[in-house]
CSV table of C-alpha atoms in Angstrom, one decimal:
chain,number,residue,atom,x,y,z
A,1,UNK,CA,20.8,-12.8,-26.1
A,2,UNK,CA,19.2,-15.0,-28.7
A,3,UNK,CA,21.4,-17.9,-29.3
A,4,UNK,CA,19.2,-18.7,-33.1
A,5,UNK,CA,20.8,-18.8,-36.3
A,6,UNK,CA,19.6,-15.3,-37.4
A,7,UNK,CA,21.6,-13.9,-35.0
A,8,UNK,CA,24.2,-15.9,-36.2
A,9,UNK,CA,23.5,-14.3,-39.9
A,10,UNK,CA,25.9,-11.7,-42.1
A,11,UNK,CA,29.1,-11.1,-42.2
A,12,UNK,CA,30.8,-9.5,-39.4
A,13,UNK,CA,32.8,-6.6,-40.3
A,14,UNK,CA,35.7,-7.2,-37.7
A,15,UNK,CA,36.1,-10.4,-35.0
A,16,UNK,CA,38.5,-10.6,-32.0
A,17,UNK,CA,39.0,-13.5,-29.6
A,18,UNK,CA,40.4,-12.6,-26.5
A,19,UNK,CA,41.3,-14.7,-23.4
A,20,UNK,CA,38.0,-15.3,-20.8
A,21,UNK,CA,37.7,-12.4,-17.9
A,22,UNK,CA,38.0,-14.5,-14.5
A,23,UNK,CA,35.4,-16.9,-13.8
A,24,UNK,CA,33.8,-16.5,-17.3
A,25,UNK,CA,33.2,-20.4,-17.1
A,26,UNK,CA,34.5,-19.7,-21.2
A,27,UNK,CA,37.6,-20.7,-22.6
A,28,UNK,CA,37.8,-17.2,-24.9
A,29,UNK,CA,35.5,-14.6,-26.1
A,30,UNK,CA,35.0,-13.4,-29.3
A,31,UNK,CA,33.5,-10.4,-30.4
A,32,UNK,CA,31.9,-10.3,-33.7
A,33,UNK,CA,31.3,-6.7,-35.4
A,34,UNK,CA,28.3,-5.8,-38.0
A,35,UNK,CA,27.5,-3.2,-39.8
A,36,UNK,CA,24.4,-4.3,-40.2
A,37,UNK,CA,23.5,-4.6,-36.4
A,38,UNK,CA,22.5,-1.1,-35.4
A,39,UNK,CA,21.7,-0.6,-31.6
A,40,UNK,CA,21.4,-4.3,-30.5
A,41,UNK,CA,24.1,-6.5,-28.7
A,42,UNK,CA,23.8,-9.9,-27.8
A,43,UNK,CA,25.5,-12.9,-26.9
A,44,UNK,CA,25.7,-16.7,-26.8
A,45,UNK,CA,28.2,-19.8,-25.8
A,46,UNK,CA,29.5,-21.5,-28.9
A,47,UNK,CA,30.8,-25.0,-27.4
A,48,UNK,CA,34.1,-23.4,-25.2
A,49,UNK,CA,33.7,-20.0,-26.4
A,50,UNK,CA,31.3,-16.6,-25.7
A,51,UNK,CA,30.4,-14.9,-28.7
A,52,UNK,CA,29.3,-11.2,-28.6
A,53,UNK,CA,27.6,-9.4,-31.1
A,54,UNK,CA,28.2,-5.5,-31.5
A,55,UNK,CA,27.4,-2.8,-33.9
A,56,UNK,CA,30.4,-2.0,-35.9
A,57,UNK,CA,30.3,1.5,-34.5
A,58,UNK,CA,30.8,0.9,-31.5
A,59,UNK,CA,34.3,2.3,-29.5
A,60,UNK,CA,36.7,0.7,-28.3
A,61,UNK,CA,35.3,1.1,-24.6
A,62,UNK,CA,32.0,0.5,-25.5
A,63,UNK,CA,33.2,-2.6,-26.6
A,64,UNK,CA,34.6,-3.6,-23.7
A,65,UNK,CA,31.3,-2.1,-21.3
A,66,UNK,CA,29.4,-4.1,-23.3
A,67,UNK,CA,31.4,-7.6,-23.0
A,68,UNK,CA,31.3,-7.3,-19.3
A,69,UNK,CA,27.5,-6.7,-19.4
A,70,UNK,CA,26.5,-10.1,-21.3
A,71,UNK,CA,29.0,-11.7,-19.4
A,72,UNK,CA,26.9,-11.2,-16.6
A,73,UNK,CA,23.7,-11.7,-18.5
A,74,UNK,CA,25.0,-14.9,-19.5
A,75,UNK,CA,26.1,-16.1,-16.0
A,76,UNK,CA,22.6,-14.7,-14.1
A,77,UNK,CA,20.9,-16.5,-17.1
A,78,UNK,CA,23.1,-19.8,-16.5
A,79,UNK,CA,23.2,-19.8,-12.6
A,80,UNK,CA,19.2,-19.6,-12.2
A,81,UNK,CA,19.4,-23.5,-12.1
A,82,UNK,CA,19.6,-22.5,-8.1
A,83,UNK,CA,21.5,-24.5,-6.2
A,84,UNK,CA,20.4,-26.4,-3.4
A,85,UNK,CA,21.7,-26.5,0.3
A,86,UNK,CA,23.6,-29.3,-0.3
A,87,UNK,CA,25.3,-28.0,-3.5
A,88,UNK,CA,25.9,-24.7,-1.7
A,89,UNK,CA,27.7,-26.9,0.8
A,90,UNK,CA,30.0,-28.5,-1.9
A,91,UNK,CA,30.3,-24.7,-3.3
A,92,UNK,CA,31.8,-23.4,-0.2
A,93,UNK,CA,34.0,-26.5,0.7
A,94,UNK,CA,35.4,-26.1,-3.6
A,95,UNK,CA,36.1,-22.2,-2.7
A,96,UNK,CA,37.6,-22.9,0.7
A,97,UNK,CA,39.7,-25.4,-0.7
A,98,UNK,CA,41.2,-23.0,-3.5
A,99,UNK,CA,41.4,-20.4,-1.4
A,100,UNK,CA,42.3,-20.8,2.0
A,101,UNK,CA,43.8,-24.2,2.2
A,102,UNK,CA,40.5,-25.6,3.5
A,103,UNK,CA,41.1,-23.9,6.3
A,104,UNK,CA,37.5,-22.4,6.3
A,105,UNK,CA,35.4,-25.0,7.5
A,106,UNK,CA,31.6,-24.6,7.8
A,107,UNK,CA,29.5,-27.0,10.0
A,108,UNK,CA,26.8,-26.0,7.7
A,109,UNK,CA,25.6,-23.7,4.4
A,110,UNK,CA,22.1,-23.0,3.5
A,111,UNK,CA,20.0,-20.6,1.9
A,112,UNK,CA,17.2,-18.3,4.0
A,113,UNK,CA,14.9,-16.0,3.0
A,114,UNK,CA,14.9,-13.7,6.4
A,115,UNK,CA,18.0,-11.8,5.2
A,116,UNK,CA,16.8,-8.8,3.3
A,117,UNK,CA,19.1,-6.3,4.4
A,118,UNK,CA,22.2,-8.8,4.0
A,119,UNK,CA,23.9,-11.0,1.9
A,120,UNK,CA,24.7,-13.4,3.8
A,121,UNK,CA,25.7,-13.9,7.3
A,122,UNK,CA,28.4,-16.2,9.6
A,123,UNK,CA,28.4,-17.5,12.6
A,124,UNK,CA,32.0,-18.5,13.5
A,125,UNK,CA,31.0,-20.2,17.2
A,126,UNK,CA,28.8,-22.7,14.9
A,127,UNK,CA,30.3,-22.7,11.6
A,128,UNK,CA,27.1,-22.1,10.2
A,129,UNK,CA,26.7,-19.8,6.8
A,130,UNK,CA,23.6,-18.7,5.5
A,131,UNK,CA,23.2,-16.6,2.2
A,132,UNK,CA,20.2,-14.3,1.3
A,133,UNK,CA,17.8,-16.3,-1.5
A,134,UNK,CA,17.8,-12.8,-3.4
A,135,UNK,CA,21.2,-13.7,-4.7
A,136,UNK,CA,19.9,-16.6,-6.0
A,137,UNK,CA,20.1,-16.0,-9.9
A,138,UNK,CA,23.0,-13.6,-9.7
A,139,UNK,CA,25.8,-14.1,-11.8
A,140,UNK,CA,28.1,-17.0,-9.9
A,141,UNK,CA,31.3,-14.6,-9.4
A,142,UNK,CA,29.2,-12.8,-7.7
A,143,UNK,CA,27.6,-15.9,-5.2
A,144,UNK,CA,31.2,-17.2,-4.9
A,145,UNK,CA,32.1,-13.8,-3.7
A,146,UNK,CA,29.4,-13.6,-0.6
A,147,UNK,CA,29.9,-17.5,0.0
A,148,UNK,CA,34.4,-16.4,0.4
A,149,UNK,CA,33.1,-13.4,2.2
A,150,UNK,CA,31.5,-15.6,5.1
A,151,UNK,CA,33.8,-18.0,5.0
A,152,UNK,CA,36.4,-15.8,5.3
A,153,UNK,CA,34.7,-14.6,8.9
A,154,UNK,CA,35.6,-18.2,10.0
A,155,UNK,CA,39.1,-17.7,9.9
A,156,UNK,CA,38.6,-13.9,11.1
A,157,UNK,CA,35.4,-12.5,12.9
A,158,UNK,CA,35.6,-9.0,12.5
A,159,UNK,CA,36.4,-6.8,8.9
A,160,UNK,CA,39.7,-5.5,9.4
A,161,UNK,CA,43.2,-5.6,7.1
A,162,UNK,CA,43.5,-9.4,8.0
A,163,UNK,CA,40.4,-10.2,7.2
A,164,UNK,CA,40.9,-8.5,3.5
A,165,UNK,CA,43.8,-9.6,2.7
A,166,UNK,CA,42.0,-13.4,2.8
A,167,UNK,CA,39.5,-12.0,-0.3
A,168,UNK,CA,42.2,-10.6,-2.1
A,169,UNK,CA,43.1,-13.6,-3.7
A,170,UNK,CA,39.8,-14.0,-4.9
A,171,UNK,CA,40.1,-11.9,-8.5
A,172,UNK,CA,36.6,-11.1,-8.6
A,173,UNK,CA,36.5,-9.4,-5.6
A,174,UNK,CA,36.2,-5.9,-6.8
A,175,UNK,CA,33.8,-6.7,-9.3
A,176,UNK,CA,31.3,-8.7,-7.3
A,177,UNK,CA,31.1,-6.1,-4.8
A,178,UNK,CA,30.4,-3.7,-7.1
A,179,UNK,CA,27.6,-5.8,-8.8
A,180,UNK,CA,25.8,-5.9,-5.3
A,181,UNK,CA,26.5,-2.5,-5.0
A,182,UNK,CA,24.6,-1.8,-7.8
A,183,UNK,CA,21.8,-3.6,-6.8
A,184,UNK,CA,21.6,-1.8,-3.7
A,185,UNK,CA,21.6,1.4,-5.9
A,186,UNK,CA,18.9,0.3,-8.4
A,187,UNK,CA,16.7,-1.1,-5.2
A,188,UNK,CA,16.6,2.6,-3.8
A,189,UNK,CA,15.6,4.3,-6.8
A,190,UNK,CA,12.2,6.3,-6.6
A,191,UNK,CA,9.7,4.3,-8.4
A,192,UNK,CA,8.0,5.6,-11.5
A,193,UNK,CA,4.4,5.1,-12.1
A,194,UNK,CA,4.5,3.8,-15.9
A,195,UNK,CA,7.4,3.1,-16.0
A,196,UNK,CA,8.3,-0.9,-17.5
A,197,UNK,CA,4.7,-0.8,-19.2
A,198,UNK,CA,3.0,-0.2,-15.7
């Protein structure tokens, strides 16, 4: 995900702007084909745009898989300026804001490092959030997501339809909790003596 001029280099063989997938943080994104590039994608912000760079042979799906995936590159890569406590604060009081009416209002929001089986967690009788510091570096959709998630047990302590029906005006939803998901699945995987140069 080299953002240097010789990735930058040839002509691409076909280029499409499209409008930004939610929460991109990019105004479009514009996917450059080569028929020079053979196996290697990568990607890079070009003032208010996300270029992505593809092998010409790729399908149209592929295309699409592969957009997604240096979306999230690019977002883990840009969010690892971590916020602090304070920040998270403003972050949760933003997200409240747009989507509850403010309603959600946490006496506090902070990061701990004693949450290894969670995300994050909510006590409603205090108000008090805290989120797990292994999603610090995750792709912001997917922070936003857990930060909603707990402040959405403010306005609702248990998971049933009501409670839902709060996150489903978050677009991301779907996406962010199958991003975690994932994460889960790749943490539980057998490890492999040798494997990643070991």
């Amino acid at each position: 995900m080299s953002a240097d001029p010789l990735h930058r280099a040839g002509t691409p063989q076909r280029s499409t702007t499209s409008p930004p997938t939610s929460g991109s943080g990019a105004s479009a994104i514009e996917v450059r084909r080569s028929a020079r590039r053979r196996r290697t994608v990568s990607a890079y912000r070009e003032g208010d745009r996300t270029v992505v760079l593809i092998p010409a042979r790729m399908s149209e799906a592929e295309e699409q898989r592969w957009v997604n995936v240096m979306l999230d590159k690019l977002a883990a890569q840009e969010s690892k300026q971590v916020l602090g406590d304070s920040e998270l604060a403003e972050r949760a009081e933003q997200l409240s804001a747009q989507y509850f009416d403010g309603r959600a209002r946490p006496s506090s929001v902070r990061w701990v490092t004693n949450q290894n089986t969670r995300w994050g967690s909510c006590t409603p009788a205090e108000g008090s959030i805290r989120l797990s510091h292994r999603l610090q570096g995750m792709p912001e959709y997917v922070v936003d997501y857990v930060l909603l998630h707990e402040l959405a047990h403010l306005l609702v302590p248990g998971h049933g339809p009501r409670f839902w029906r709060l996150l489903e005006g978050y677009p991301r939803t779907e996406r962010a909790k199958g991003y975690l998901e994932g994460v889960v699945a790749a943490e539980r995987l057998p490890h492999v003596p040798g494997a990643r140069g070991e």
